[in-house]
PDB file of C-alpha atoms in Angstrom:
ATOM      1  CA  MET A   4       0.110   0.009  -0.198  1.00  0.00           C
ATOM      2  CA  ILE A   5       1.473   3.079  -0.878  1.00  0.00           C
ATOM      3  CA  ALA A   6      -0.023   6.502  -0.202  1.00  0.00           C
ATOM      4  CA  GLY A   7       1.478  10.146   0.291  1.00  0.00           C
ATOM      5  CA  SER A   8       0.893  14.219   0.084  1.00  0.00           C
ATOM      6  CA  SER A   9      -2.632  14.368   2.200  1.00  0.00           C
ATOM      7  CA  GLY A  10      -4.781  12.632   5.218  1.00  0.00           C
ATOM      8  CA  GLY A  11      -7.660  12.453   1.891  1.00  0.00           C
ATOM      9  CA  HIS A  12      -4.656   9.532   0.723  1.00  0.00           C
ATOM     10  CA  ILE A  13      -3.360   8.001   3.920  1.00  0.00           C
ATOM     11  CA  LEU A  14      -6.685   7.193   5.659  1.00  0.00           C
ATOM     12  CA  PRO A  15      -8.239   5.240   3.472  1.00  0.00           C
ATOM     13  CA  ALA A  16      -4.712   3.606   3.190  1.00  0.00           C
ATOM     14  CA  ILE A  17      -4.718   3.257   7.172  1.00  0.00           C
ATOM     15  CA  LYS A  18      -8.628   1.933   6.965  1.00  0.00           C
ATOM     16  CA  TYR A  19      -7.720  -0.425   4.098  1.00  0.00           C
ATOM     17  CA  LEU A  20      -4.252  -2.161   5.961  1.00  0.00           C
ATOM     18  CA  ASN A  21      -5.973  -2.095   9.267  1.00  0.00           C
ATOM     19  CA  SER A  22      -8.535  -3.757   7.642  1.00  0.00           C
ATOM     20  CA  LEU A  23      -6.196  -6.608   5.715  1.00  0.00           C
ATOM     21  CA  SER A  24      -4.022  -7.399   8.396  1.00  0.00           C
ATOM     22  CA  LYS A  25      -7.119  -9.347   9.964  1.00  0.00           C
ATOM     23  CA  ILE A  26      -7.225 -11.265   7.645  1.00  0.00           C
ATOM     24  CA  ARG A  27      -3.762 -11.723   5.848  1.00  0.00           C
ATOM     25  CA  GLU A  28      -0.371 -12.501   7.301  1.00  0.00           C
ATOM     26  CA  PRO A  29       1.068  -8.194   9.046  1.00  0.00           C
ATOM     27  CA  ASN A  30       4.622  -8.530   8.763  1.00  0.00           C
ATOM     28  CA  LYS A  31       3.461  -9.370   4.911  1.00  0.00           C
ATOM     29  CA  ILE A  32       2.179  -6.110   4.710  1.00  0.00           C
ATOM     30  CA  LEU A  33       3.837  -3.131   3.762  1.00  0.00           C
ATOM     31  CA  PHE A  34       2.573   0.466   3.781  1.00  0.00           C
ATOM     32  CA  ILE A  35       4.813   3.108   1.854  1.00  0.00           C
ATOM     33  CA  SER A  36       4.344   6.605   3.074  1.00  0.00           C
ATOM     34  CA  ASN A  37       5.837  10.232   2.970  1.00  0.00           C
ATOM     35  CA  GLU A  38       6.795  12.873   5.548  1.00  0.00           C
ATOM     36  CA  ILE A  39       2.283  13.665   6.242  1.00  0.00           C
ATOM     37  CA  GLY A  40       2.218   9.663   6.498  1.00  0.00           C
ATOM     38  CA  LYS A  41       4.814   9.826   9.644  1.00  0.00           C
ATOM     39  CA  ASN A  42       1.622  11.561  11.525  1.00  0.00           C
ATOM     40  CA  TYR A  43      -0.750   8.557  11.096  1.00  0.00           C
ATOM     41  CA  ILE A  44       1.288   5.857  11.317  1.00  0.00           C
ATOM     42  CA  ASP A  45      -0.213   5.423  15.292  1.00  0.00           C
ATOM     43  CA  ARG A  46      -3.027   4.694  14.373  1.00  0.00           C
ATOM     44  CA  ILE A  47      -1.930   1.344  12.226  1.00  0.00           C
ATOM     45  CA  GLU A  48      -3.315  -1.004  14.837  1.00  0.00           C
ATOM     46  CA  SER A  49      -0.830  -4.006  14.418  1.00  0.00           C
ATOM     47  CA  LYS A  50       2.701  -3.407  14.791  1.00  0.00           C
ATOM     48  CA  MET A  51       3.923  -6.241  12.879  1.00  0.00           C
ATOM     49  CA  ILE A  52       3.098  -4.274   9.445  1.00  0.00           C
ATOM     50  CA  ASN A  53       5.837  -3.203   7.587  1.00  0.00           C
ATOM     51  CA  LYS A  54       6.549   0.710   6.978  1.00  0.00           C
ATOM     52  CA  PHE A  55       9.234   2.254   4.320  1.00  0.00           C
ATOM     53  CA  ILE A  56       8.559   6.384   5.316  1.00  0.00           C
ATOM     54  CA  PHE A  57      10.720   8.286   2.548  1.00  0.00           C
ATOM     55  CA  ASN A  58      11.004  12.364   2.177  1.00  0.00           C
ATOM     56  CA  THR A  59       9.684  13.100  -0.795  1.00  0.00           C
ATOM     57  CA  LYS A  60      10.692  16.932  -0.635  1.00  0.00           C
ATOM     58  CA  ASN A  61      13.327  16.242  -2.782  1.00  0.00           C
ATOM     59  CA  LYS A  62      11.902  14.779  -5.548  1.00  0.00           C
ATOM     60  CA  PHE A  63      15.095  13.736  -7.307  1.00  0.00           C
ATOM     61  CA  VAL A  64      16.096  12.608  -4.022  1.00  0.00           C
ATOM     62  CA  TYR A  65      13.309  10.408  -3.458  1.00  0.00           C
ATOM     63  CA  ILE A  66      13.723   8.364  -6.440  1.00  0.00           C
ATOM     64  CA  LEU A  67      17.043   7.573  -5.735  1.00  0.00           C
ATOM     65  CA  LYS A  68      16.382   6.072  -2.773  1.00  0.00           C
ATOM     66  CA  ILE A  69      13.141   4.363  -4.178  1.00  0.00           C
ATOM     67  CA  LEU A  70      15.294   2.669  -7.014  1.00  0.00           C
ATOM     68  CA  LEU A  71      17.655   1.315  -4.054  1.00  0.00           C
ATOM     69  CA  ASN A  72      15.003  -0.106  -1.332  1.00  0.00           C
ATOM     70  CA  VAL A  73      11.915  -0.955  -3.224  1.00  0.00           C
ATOM     71  CA  THR A  74      13.346  -2.829  -6.574  1.00  0.00           C
ATOM     72  CA  SER A  75      15.149  -5.501  -4.251  1.00  0.00           C
ATOM     73  CA  LEU A  76      11.085  -6.189  -3.247  1.00  0.00           C
ATOM     74  CA  PHE A  77      10.227  -6.895  -6.530  1.00  0.00           C
ATOM     75  CA  LEU A  78      13.745  -9.162  -7.109  1.00  0.00           C
ATOM     76  CA  PHE A  79      13.010 -11.265  -5.325  1.00  0.00           C
ATOM     77  CA  ASN A  80       9.395 -11.073  -5.309  1.00  0.00           C
ATOM     78  CA  ARG A  81       7.439 -11.830  -8.377  1.00  0.00           C
ATOM     79  CA  ASN A  82       3.715 -11.731  -7.387  1.00  0.00           C
ATOM     80  CA  ILE A  83       3.642  -8.622  -5.146  1.00  0.00           C
ATOM     81  CA  ILE A  84      -0.108  -6.858  -4.815  1.00  0.00           C
ATOM     82  CA  LEU A  85       0.021  -3.173  -4.991  1.00  0.00           C
ATOM     83  CA  LEU A  86      -2.730  -0.950  -3.959  1.00  0.00           C
ATOM     84  CA  GLY A  87      -1.292   3.240  -4.742  1.00  0.00           C
ATOM     85  CA  PHE A  88      -4.530   5.685  -2.701  1.00  0.00           C
ATOM     86  CA  GLY A  89      -2.943   8.263  -3.967  1.00  0.00           C
ATOM     87  CA  GLY A  90      -0.209  11.199  -4.069  1.00  0.00           C
ATOM     88  CA  PHE A  91       3.058  11.876  -6.199  1.00  0.00           C
ATOM     89  CA  ILE A  92       4.752   9.004  -4.043  1.00  0.00           C
ATOM     90  CA  THR A  93       2.124   6.040  -5.757  1.00  0.00           C
ATOM     91  CA  THR A  94       3.409   6.554  -9.302  1.00  0.00           C
ATOM     92  CA  PRO A  95       7.721   5.613  -9.736  1.00  0.00           C
ATOM     93  CA  ILE A  96       6.670   2.406  -7.479  1.00  0.00           C
ATOM     94  CA  LEU A  97       3.962   1.449  -9.380  1.00  0.00           C
ATOM     95  CA  ILE A  98       5.913   2.097 -12.416  1.00  0.00           C
ATOM     96  CA  ILE A  99       8.739  -0.056 -11.121  1.00  0.00           C
ATOM     97  CA  ALA A 100       6.308  -2.301 -10.059  1.00  0.00           C
ATOM     98  CA  LYS A 101       5.044  -2.520 -14.587  1.00  0.00           C
ATOM     99  CA  LEU A 102       8.228  -2.334 -15.663  1.00  0.00           C
ATOM    100  CA  PHE A 103       9.432  -5.377 -13.168  1.00  0.00           C
ATOM    101  CA  ASN A 104       6.182  -7.138 -15.621  1.00  0.00           C
ATOM    102  CA  ILE A 105       7.564  -6.742 -18.828  1.00  0.00           C
ATOM    103  CA  PHE A 106      11.506  -7.154 -18.524  1.00  0.00           C
ATOM    104  CA  THR A 107      11.341  -9.868 -15.757  1.00  0.00           C
ATOM    105  CA  PHE A 108       7.959 -12.100 -16.069  1.00  0.00           C
ATOM    106  CA  SER A 109       6.667 -10.852 -12.971  1.00  0.00           C
ATOM    107  CA  SER A 110       2.920 -10.606 -12.444  1.00  0.00           C
ATOM    108  CA  ASN A 111       2.543  -8.045  -9.850  1.00  0.00           C
ATOM    109  CA  LYS A 112      -1.036  -6.629  -9.829  1.00  0.00           C
ATOM    110  CA  ILE A 113      -1.488  -2.968  -9.373  1.00  0.00           C
ATOM    111  CA  TYR A 114      -4.406  -1.474  -8.043  1.00  0.00           C
ATOM    112  CA  ILE A 115      -5.226   2.466  -7.249  1.00  0.00           C
ATOM    113  CA  HIS A 116      -8.332   4.493  -5.258  1.00  0.00           C
ATOM    114  CA  GLU A 117      -9.376   7.896  -6.518  1.00  0.00           C
ATOM    115  CA  GLN A 118     -11.243   9.305  -2.973  1.00  0.00           C
ATOM    116  CA  ASN A 119     -12.343  12.268  -4.865  1.00  0.00           C
ATOM    117  CA  ILE A 120     -14.475  13.198  -8.270  1.00  0.00           C
ATOM    118  CA  ILE A 121     -11.750  13.500 -10.442  1.00  0.00           C
ATOM    119  CA  TYR A 122      -8.322  11.753 -10.924  1.00  0.00           C
ATOM    120  CA  GLY A 123      -5.292  13.498  -9.340  1.00  0.00           C
ATOM    121  CA  LEU A 124      -2.641  13.974 -11.224  1.00  0.00           C
ATOM    122  CA  ALA A 125      -0.663  11.057 -10.116  1.00  0.00           C
ATOM    123  CA  ASN A 126      -3.820   8.518 -10.837  1.00  0.00           C
ATOM    124  CA  LYS A 127      -3.861  10.172 -13.736  1.00  0.00           C
ATOM    125  CA  LEU A 128      -0.753   9.127 -14.892  1.00  0.00           C
ATOM    126  CA  ASN A 129      -1.662   5.396 -12.568  1.00  0.00           C
ATOM    127  CA  TYR A 130      -4.623   4.596 -14.278  1.00  0.00           C
ATOM    128  CA  LEU A 131      -2.725   3.762 -17.189  1.00  0.00           C
ATOM    129  CA  ILE A 132      -0.664   1.194 -15.643  1.00  0.00           C
ATOM    130  CA  ALA A 133      -3.354   0.110 -13.175  1.00  0.00           C
ATOM    131  CA  LYS A 134      -5.393  -3.261 -13.395  1.00  0.00           C
ATOM    132  CA  ASN A 135      -8.407  -2.059 -11.397  1.00  0.00           C
ATOM    133  CA  ALA A 136      -9.355   1.633 -10.173  1.00  0.00           C
ATOM    134  CA  PHE A 137     -11.486   1.965  -7.451  1.00  0.00           C
ATOM    135  CA  ILE A 138     -14.067   4.750  -7.349  1.00  0.00           C
ATOM    136  CA  SER A 139     -15.562   6.526  -4.858  1.00  0.00           C
ATOM    137  CA  PHE A 140     -18.397   8.452  -6.631  1.00  0.00           C
ATOM    138  CA  PRO A 141     -20.976   6.739  -9.459  1.00  0.00           C
ATOM    139  CA  LYS A 142     -20.175   7.437 -13.180  1.00  0.00           C
ATOM    140  CA  LEU A 143     -23.265   7.468 -15.840  1.00  0.00           C
ATOM    141  CA  ASN A 144     -20.392   5.840 -18.564  1.00  0.00           C
ATOM    142  CA  MET A 145     -17.776   3.874 -16.672  1.00  0.00           C
ATOM    143  CA  ARG A 146     -14.512   3.347 -18.441  1.00  0.00           C
ATOM    144  CA  SER A 147     -13.580  -0.421 -18.346  1.00  0.00           C
ATOM    145  CA  LYS A 148     -11.050  -0.567 -15.070  1.00  0.00           C
ATOM    146  CA  GLU A 149     -13.418   1.140 -12.519  1.00  0.00           C
ATOM    147  CA  ILE A 150     -14.777  -0.517 -10.002  1.00  0.00           C
ATOM    148  CA  PHE A 151     -17.381   1.755  -7.675  1.00  0.00           C
ATOM    149  CA  VAL A 152     -17.145   0.974  -4.051  1.00  0.00           C
ATOM    150  CA  GLY A 153     -18.428   4.023  -2.607  1.00  0.00           C
ATOM    151  CA  ASN A 154     -17.303   6.246   0.540  1.00  0.00           C
ATOM    152  CA  PHE A 155     -15.085   4.792   2.347  1.00  0.00           C
ATOM    153  CA  PHE A 156     -15.909   5.218   6.656  1.00  0.00           C
ATOM    154  CA  VAL A 157     -13.070   5.827   8.788  1.00  0.00           C
ATOM    155  CA  ASP A 158     -14.353   3.938  12.094  1.00  0.00           C
ATOM    156  CA  ARG A 159     -18.167   3.183  12.748  1.00  0.00           C
ATOM    157  CA  GLU A 160     -17.026   1.892  16.642  1.00  0.00           C
ATOM    158  CA  LYS A 161     -14.766   4.346  17.179  1.00  0.00           C
ATOM    159  CA  VAL A 162     -16.051   6.356  20.843  1.00  0.00           C
ATOM    160  CA  ILE A 163     -17.185   9.238  20.274  1.00  0.00           C
ATOM    161  CA  GLU A 164     -16.698  12.395  21.639  1.00  0.00           C
ATOM    162  CA  LYS A 165     -19.582  14.334  23.826  1.00  0.00           C
ATOM    163  CA  LEU A 166     -20.013  18.161  23.725  1.00  0.00           C
ATOM    164  CA  ASP A 167     -21.090  20.790  26.591  1.00  0.00           C
ATOM    165  CA  ASN A 168     -24.886  21.554  25.185  1.00  0.00           C
ATOM    166  CA  ASN A 169     -24.758  24.454  26.762  1.00  0.00           C
ATOM    167  CA  PHE A 170     -22.693  26.009  24.414  1.00  0.00           C
ATOM    168  CA  ILE A 171     -23.402  27.111  20.958  1.00  0.00           C
ATOM    169  CA  ASN A 172     -20.671  24.344  19.603  1.00  0.00           C
ATOM    170  CA  ILE A 173     -18.744  25.470  15.871  1.00  0.00           C
ATOM    171  CA  LEU A 174     -16.077  22.800  14.603  1.00  0.00           C
ATOM    172  CA  LEU A 175     -13.711  23.723  11.885  1.00  0.00           C
ATOM    173  CA  MET A 176     -12.802  21.308   9.551  1.00  0.00           C
ATOM    174  CA  GLY A 177      -9.643  22.606   7.768  1.00  0.00           C
ATOM    175  CA  GLY A 178      -7.816  19.435   6.281  1.00  0.00           C
ATOM    176  CA  SER A 179      -4.694  18.747   6.951  1.00  0.00           C
ATOM    177  CA  ALA A 180      -2.955  20.617   5.298  1.00  0.00           C
ATOM    178  CA  GLY A 181      -4.745  23.314   7.840  1.00  0.00           C
ATOM    179  CA  SER A 182      -6.497  26.369   6.210  1.00  0.00           C
ATOM    180  CA  ILE A 183      -5.273  30.406   7.127  1.00  0.00           C
ATOM    181  CA  ASP A 184      -7.984  31.266   4.907  1.00  0.00           C
ATOM    182  CA  LEU A 185     -11.080  28.982   6.898  1.00  0.00           C
ATOM    183  CA  ASN A 186      -9.423  30.585   9.954  1.00  0.00           C
ATOM    184  CA  ASN A 187      -9.857  34.469   9.019  1.00  0.00           C
ATOM    185  CA  LYS A 188     -13.768  33.128   7.268  1.00  0.00           C
ATOM    186  CA  MET A 189     -14.538  32.776  11.215  1.00  0.00           C
ATOM    187  CA  LEU A 190     -12.674  35.208  12.169  1.00  0.00           C
ATOM    188  CA  SER A 191     -14.187  38.521  10.428  1.00  0.00           C
ATOM    189  CA  GLU A 192     -17.701  36.295  11.410  1.00  0.00           C
ATOM    190  CA  ILE A 193     -16.869  36.174  15.357  1.00  0.00           C
ATOM    191  CA  MET A 194     -15.488  39.873  14.735  1.00  0.00           C
ATOM    192  CA  ILE A 195     -18.858  41.378  14.285  1.00  0.00           C
ATOM    193  CA  LEU A 196     -20.939  39.179  16.880  1.00  0.00           C
ATOM    194  CA  ASN A 197     -22.183  41.100  20.423  1.00  0.00           C
ATOM    195  CA  LYS A 198     -20.612  40.173  23.892  1.00  0.00           C
ATOM    196  CA  THR A 199     -23.788  38.484  25.141  1.00  0.00           C
ATOM    197  CA  HIS A 200     -23.972  36.604  21.721  1.00  0.00           C
ATOM    198  CA  LEU A 201     -19.855  35.616  21.494  1.00  0.00           C
ATOM    199  CA  ASN A 202     -20.378  34.252  24.659  1.00  0.00           C
ATOM    200  CA  LYS A 203     -22.521  31.065  24.012  1.00  0.00           C
ATOM    201  CA  LEU A 204     -20.385  29.958  21.332  1.00  0.00           C
ATOM    202  CA  LYS A 205     -17.430  27.316  21.895  1.00  0.00           C
ATOM    203  CA  PHE A 206     -15.486  26.419  19.177  1.00  0.00           C
ATOM    204  CA  TYR A 207     -13.196  23.515  17.807  1.00  0.00           C
ATOM    205  CA  ILE A 208     -10.895  24.098  15.710  1.00  0.00           C
ATOM    206  CA  GLN A 209      -8.461  22.017  13.292  1.00  0.00           C
ATOM    207  CA  ILE A 210      -5.511  23.393  12.905  1.00  0.00           C
ATOM    208  CA  PRO A 211      -1.989  21.327  12.491  1.00  0.00           C
ATOM    209  CA  ASN A 212       1.023  22.079  14.681  1.00  0.00           C
ATOM    210  CA  PRO A 213       2.696  24.746  12.217  1.00  0.00           C
ATOM    211  CA  GLN A 214       0.107  27.529  12.165  1.00  0.00           C
ATOM    212  CA  LEU A 215      -1.547  25.967  15.716  1.00  0.00           C
ATOM    213  CA  GLU A 216       0.031  29.640  17.150  1.00  0.00           C
ATOM    214  CA  ILE A 217      -1.035  32.272  14.755  1.00  0.00           C
ATOM    215  CA  ILE A 218      -4.021  30.823  15.000  1.00  0.00           C
ATOM    216  CA  LYS A 219      -4.894  30.254  18.454  1.00  0.00           C
ATOM    217  CA  LYS A 220      -4.261  34.208  19.453  1.00  0.00           C
ATOM    218  CA  LYS A 221      -6.070  34.976  16.659  1.00  0.00           C
ATOM    219  CA  TYR A 222      -8.655  33.639  18.235  1.00  0.00           C
ATOM    220  CA  THR A 223      -8.472  34.001  21.917  1.00  0.00           C
ATOM    221  CA  ASP A 224      -7.627  38.092  21.197  1.00  0.00           C
ATOM    222  CA  ILE A 225     -11.985  37.633  20.825  1.00  0.00           C
ATOM    223  CA  ILE A 226     -12.497  34.837  23.239  1.00  0.00           C
ATOM    224  CA  ASP A 227     -11.566  33.082  26.354  1.00  0.00           C
ATOM    225  CA  ASP A 228      -9.740  30.418  25.245  1.00  0.00           C
ATOM    226  CA  SER A 229     -11.432  28.159  27.891  1.00  0.00           C
ATOM    227  CA  ARG A 230     -13.505  27.896  24.623  1.00  0.00           C
ATOM    228  CA  CYS A 231     -11.427  27.075  22.227  1.00  0.00           C
ATOM    229  CA  THR A 232     -10.398  23.638  21.927  1.00  0.00           C
ATOM    230  CA  PHE A 233      -7.257  22.923  19.283  1.00  0.00           C
ATOM    231  CA  PHE A 234      -6.484  20.099  17.509  1.00  0.00           C
ATOM    232  CA  SER A 235      -5.211  18.563  14.175  1.00  0.00           C
ATOM    233  CA  PHE A 236      -6.434  15.730  14.323  1.00  0.00           C
ATOM    234  CA  LYS A 237      -9.717  14.045  16.206  1.00  0.00           C
ATOM    235  CA  ASN A 238     -10.563  10.452  15.622  1.00  0.00           C
ATOM    236  CA  ASN A 239     -13.343  11.085  17.879  1.00  0.00           C
ATOM    237  CA  LEU A 240     -15.172  13.537  16.226  1.00  0.00           C
ATOM    238  CA  ASN A 241     -19.732  13.235  16.422  1.00  0.00           C
ATOM    239  CA  PHE A 242     -20.066  15.874  13.879  1.00  0.00           C
ATOM    240  CA  GLU A 243     -24.077  15.192  14.951  1.00  0.00           C
ATOM    241  CA  GLU A 244     -23.089  17.162  18.255  1.00  0.00           C
ATOM    242  CA  TYR A 245     -22.535  20.227  16.360  1.00  0.00           C
ATOM    243  CA  ASP A 246     -24.466  23.037  15.881  1.00  0.00           C
ATOM    244  CA  PHE A 247     -22.945  24.322  13.402  1.00  0.00           C
ATOM    245  CA  ILE A 248     -19.687  23.138  11.320  1.00  0.00           C
ATOM    246  CA  LEU A 249     -17.211  25.188   8.429  1.00  0.00           C
ATOM    247  CA  SER A 250     -15.330  22.464   6.513  1.00  0.00           C
ATOM    248  CA  ARG A 251     -13.234  22.593   3.200  1.00  0.00           C
ATOM    249  CA  SER A 252     -14.840  19.763   0.286  1.00  0.00           C
ATOM    250  CA  GLY A 253     -12.363  16.893   0.763  1.00  0.00           C
ATOM    251  CA  SER A 254     -13.866  14.213  -0.070  1.00  0.00           C
ATOM    252  CA  GLY A 255     -13.238  12.011   4.067  1.00  0.00           C
ATOM    253  CA  SER A 256     -15.048  15.148   5.220  1.00  0.00           C
ATOM    254  CA  ILE A 257     -17.441  16.338   2.815  1.00  0.00           C
ATOM    255  CA  ASN A 258     -18.840  12.165   2.439  1.00  0.00           C
ATOM    256  CA  GLU A 259     -18.416  11.829   6.180  1.00  0.00           C
ATOM    257  CA  ILE A 260     -20.211  14.698   7.785  1.00  0.00           C
ATOM    258  CA  LEU A 261     -22.804  14.333   5.420  1.00  0.00           C
ATOM    259  CA  TYR A 262     -23.241  11.089   6.337  1.00  0.00           C
ATOM    260  CA  PHE A 263     -24.705  12.269  10.111  1.00  0.00           C
ATOM    261  CA  THR A 264     -25.558  16.449   9.100  1.00  0.00           C
ATOM    262  CA  ASN A 265     -26.484  18.997   6.718  1.00  0.00           C
ATOM    263  CA  ASN A 266     -25.180  21.790   9.629  1.00  0.00           C
ATOM    264  CA  VAL A 267     -22.446  22.437   7.139  1.00  0.00           C
ATOM    265  CA  TYR A 268     -20.421  25.090   4.735  1.00  0.00           C
ATOM    266  CA  PHE A 269     -18.570  24.532   2.301  1.00  0.00           C
ATOM    267  CA  ILE A 270     -15.628  25.887   1.230  1.00  0.00           C
ATOM    268  CA  PRO A 271     -13.158  24.175  -1.834  1.00  0.00           C
ATOM    269  CA  HIS A 272      -9.380  24.435  -1.680  1.00  0.00           C
ATOM    270  CA  LEU A 273      -8.587  25.692  -4.434  1.00  0.00           C
ATOM    271  CA  VAL A 274      -4.845  26.156  -4.635  1.00  0.00           C
ATOM    272  CA  SER A 275      -4.640  22.464  -5.531  1.00  0.00           C
ATOM    273  CA  ARG A 276      -3.496  21.856  -9.344  1.00  0.00           C
ATOM    274  CA  ASP A 277      -7.553  20.177 -10.346  1.00  0.00           C
ATOM    275  CA  LYS A 278      -9.477  22.222  -8.213  1.00  0.00           C
ATOM    276  CA  HIS A 279     -11.299  18.962  -6.788  1.00  0.00           C
ATOM    277  CA  GLN A 280     -12.517  19.869  -4.092  1.00  0.00           C
ATOM    278  CA  LYS A 281     -14.378  22.098  -5.857  1.00  0.00           C
ATOM    279  CA  PHE A 282     -15.694  19.571  -8.465  1.00  0.00           C
ATOM    280  CA  ASN A 283     -16.461  17.540  -5.339  1.00  0.00           C
ATOM    281  CA  LEU A 284     -18.486  19.738  -3.992  1.00  0.00           C
ATOM    282  CA  SER A 285     -19.906  20.444  -7.286  1.00  0.00           C
ATOM    283  CA  TYR A 286     -21.433  16.889  -7.857  1.00  0.00           C
ATOM    284  CA  PHE A 287     -23.436  17.450  -3.526  1.00  0.00           C
ATOM    285  CA  LEU A 288     -24.937  20.586  -4.741  1.00  0.00           C
ATOM    286  CA  SER A 289     -26.167  19.544  -8.092  1.00  0.00           C
ATOM    287  CA  HIS A 290     -27.906  17.194  -6.052  1.00  0.00           C
ATOM    288  CA  ASN A 291     -29.168  19.338  -3.264  1.00  0.00           C
ATOM    289  CA  MET A 292     -26.891  18.330  -0.835  1.00  0.00           C
ATOM    290  CA  SER A 293     -25.822  20.608   2.135  1.00  0.00           C
ATOM    291  CA  LEU A 294     -26.976  24.386   0.567  1.00  0.00           C
ATOM    292  CA  LYS A 295     -26.902  25.755   3.054  1.00  0.00           C
ATOM    293  CA  ASN A 296     -25.508  29.772   3.809  1.00  0.00           C
ATOM    294  CA  PHE A 297     -22.564  30.717   5.835  1.00  0.00           C
ATOM    295  CA  PHE A 298     -23.644  32.062   9.479  1.00  0.00           C
ATOM    296  CA  ILE A 299     -22.756  31.526  12.953  1.00  0.00           C
ATOM    297  CA  PRO A 300     -25.749  30.272  14.625  1.00  0.00           C
ATOM    298  CA  ASN A 301     -26.479  33.075  17.610  1.00  0.00           C
ATOM    299  CA  ASN A 302     -28.766  31.269  19.395  1.00  0.00           C
ATOM    300  CA  LYS A 303     -28.684  26.696  20.690  1.00  0.00           C
ATOM    301  CA  LYS A 304     -30.656  25.183  17.964  1.00  0.00           C
ATOM    302  CA  LEU A 305     -31.361  20.784  19.204  1.00  0.00           C
ATOM    303  CA  ILE A 306     -30.130  18.629  17.162  1.00  0.00           C
ATOM    304  CA  SER A 307     -32.536  16.389  15.988  1.00  0.00           C
ATOM    305  CA  GLN A 308     -32.074  15.935  11.998  1.00  0.00           C
ATOM    306  CA  PHE A 309     -30.179  12.669  10.856  1.00  0.00           C
ATOM    307  CA  TYR A 310     -28.594  13.601   6.890  1.00  0.00           C
ATOM    308  CA  PHE A 311     -28.022  10.184   5.494  1.00  0.00           C
ATOM    309  CA  ASN A 312     -25.418  10.731   2.551  1.00  0.00           C
ATOM    310  CA  SER A 313     -26.186   7.677   0.111  1.00  0.00           C
ATOM    311  CA  LEU A 314     -22.958   7.509  -1.230  1.00  0.00           C
ATOM    312  CA  ILE A 315     -20.907   6.257   2.231  1.00  0.00           C
ATOM    313  CA  ASN A 316     -20.571   2.800   2.308  1.00  0.00           C
ATOM    314  CA  PRO A 317     -19.609   1.311   5.387  1.00  0.00           C
ATOM    315  CA  HIS A 318     -17.874  -1.785   3.257  1.00  0.00           C
ATOM    316  CA  SER A 319     -15.727  -0.162   0.881  1.00  0.00           C
ATOM    317  CA  ILE A 320     -12.943  -1.341   2.319  1.00  0.00           C
ATOM    318  CA  GLU A 321     -13.191  -4.620   2.616  1.00  0.00           C
ATOM    319  CA  LYS A 322     -15.148  -4.618  -1.382  1.00  0.00           C
ATOM    320  CA  ILE A 323     -11.550  -3.382  -2.266  1.00  0.00           C
ATOM    321  CA  ILE A 324      -9.980  -5.775  -0.240  1.00  0.00           C
ATOM    322  CA  CYS A 325     -12.247  -8.541  -2.061  1.00  0.00           C
ATOM    323  CA  PHE A 326     -11.039  -7.414  -5.859  1.00  0.00           C
ATOM    324  CA  THR A 327      -7.645  -7.602  -4.741  1.00  0.00           C
ATOM    325  CA  THR A 328      -6.878 -10.620  -2.587  1.00  0.00           C
ATOM    326  CA  ARG A 329      -9.604 -13.503  -4.503  1.00  0.00           C
TER     327      ARG A 329
END
């Protein structure tokens, strides 16, 4: 399994790893990731799973390390199952596997997983050499290699948080890369609230550690720090508990939030080359899902709404395992 660049690629890979290790020998499983994936390593349940963590900031050095460390695996193992979950890190490894198939008559099986509605650049290249591509969004005209599996569920059995219902609870989901502009949008709105309303609010802000101090100061200059919780990743988020959510529209966030509630306002991250978050959101808007306007509630609302997003398939990862291990 290979995944890098963002939590959107890495989280489904880890879900796959954890499920696979229950039916296959963990010591025969290898997870390859980069410096971003290192932040998620503790979510791999079995300590017996092998791991390669590469620094990919220098692409030339990374490819050299791949040639030195991974090529030997293909020399001594002629029947490897590979599954790339996206990010630049996947492409050189999958190409090497394909070259071994061509020139040494190996029988490596190459698969990819695409979580967004459009293929990222790496997966556009990977698709050309893959046996199958597992996709999360349905299409009217599926390509010959595509298998629709739906979007994965991180963990249905997790212990979820319980919030203080005496407050209006507000969640900001900036994604694994963080979001200065998303926080600035939130801050500009709360600055115009009067103190009576502001004292009713409690904030839960996702922000990576490198940006923590800057963002934390901006919030605590306006509101008491006892009503601000900052985190880089929380595994026990309970979206139903929040009165309002401001979020990026990465596939993982948009799907799982809309499985529980549509008390959410999405703002796509437009810096990426392919604008995939914009297209993810457009799909849901065109199907009348989450048409909320952006506002911060100043009165407590009782949450009685259950919102079901039919694209979530609680067994999507298991479906991929069926195809890759049969």
